[in-house]
Amino acid sequence: MAKVTGSSTAEIEAPIDEVWKVVEDVLSAPDWQGGLKDMEELERDADGHVTLVESSNDAKVRTIKSTVRFSYNGPTLLEWRQEKGEMKSVEGAWELEDLGGRTRATYRLEVELGRMLGMVVRGPLVDALRGDLVNARAGELKKRVEG
């Protein structure tokens, strides 16, 4: 079964609170994360955080939809997990570390494509997806924050 896993890290020239503002605004993620086409809000918590979304992702061969639940532990951790969707499983996180005026941001993602998608997305396509969905993320956040 095909898996897309990995992490990427970047040091950002901004305080952790500034980086957290970008990370926790999950609805704006399609504006700066490649391959993420849309995020539709389905639910918010009492603090106003978007906790459940339907996302559309470009998986090279077609657009993949999934319903994803977020949990916030700011300003250091944003985690998510697929509740339902076309992939077997999706788990990910942004981990932020305060470096005293700078921030280390690490993006983690583990996707199990499942049987149907695994038959279509294989070999070099898995590597291309990893590049788009994992390897580029920390750099995209750095670019967005440092602007």
Short mmCIF file of C-alpha atoms in Angstrom, two decimals, residues 6-12 16 19-20 23 32-33 75-80 91-99 103-109 133-142:
data_model
loop_
_atom_site.label_atom_id
_atom_site.label_comp_id
_atom_site.label_asym_id
_atom_site.label_seq_id
_atom_site.Cartn_x
_atom_site.Cartn_y
_atom_site.Cartn_z
CA GLY A 6 7.99 12.75 5.80
CA SER A 7 8.79 16.03 7.43
CA SER A 8 10.37 19.35 6.57
CA THR A 9 11.86 22.04 8.79
CA ALA A 10 12.72 25.71 8.35
CA GLU A 11 14.01 28.46 10.61
CA ILE A 12 11.85 31.55 10.22
CA ILE A 16 6.67 32.26 17.35
CA VAL A 19 4.29 32.25 12.86
CA TRP A 20 1.45 30.73 14.92
CA VAL A 23 -0.35 28.27 11.03
CA TRP A 32 0.25 29.56 0.33
CA GLN A 33 0.43 25.74 0.36
CA PRO A 75 1.57 28.52 19.94
CA THR A 76 3.58 25.33 19.52
CA LEU A 77 1.42 22.60 17.96
CA LEU A 78 -1.35 22.22 15.39
CA GLU A 79 -2.35 18.63 14.62
CA TRP A 80 -4.85 17.13 12.18
CA GLU A 91 -2.21 12.51 10.08
CA GLY A 92 -0.12 15.63 10.25
CA ALA A 93 1.18 18.45 12.42
CA TRP A 94 2.93 21.78 12.53
CA GLU A 95 5.38 21.95 15.44
CA LEU A 96 6.80 25.37 16.33
CA GLU A 97 9.82 26.00 18.54
CA ASP A 98 10.67 29.43 19.96
CA LEU A 99 14.30 30.33 19.16
CA THR A 103 11.01 30.20 15.09
CA ARG A 104 11.83 26.66 13.99
CA ALA A 105 8.82 25.22 12.14
CA THR A 106 8.54 21.50 11.44
CA TYR A 107 5.82 20.03 9.23
CA ARG A 108 5.02 16.32 9.57
CA LEU A 109 2.68 14.30 7.38
CA LEU A 133 2.76 17.77 0.18
CA VAL A 134 5.69 17.41 2.60
CA ASN A 135 9.10 18.65 1.50
CA ALA A 136 7.97 22.09 0.35
CA ARG A 137 5.72 22.96 3.32
CA ALA A 138 8.21 24.44 5.81
CA GLY A 139 9.74 26.60 3.07
CA GLU A 140 6.26 27.75 2.01
CA LEU A 141 5.51 28.80 5.60
CA LYS A 142 8.84 30.65 5.82
#
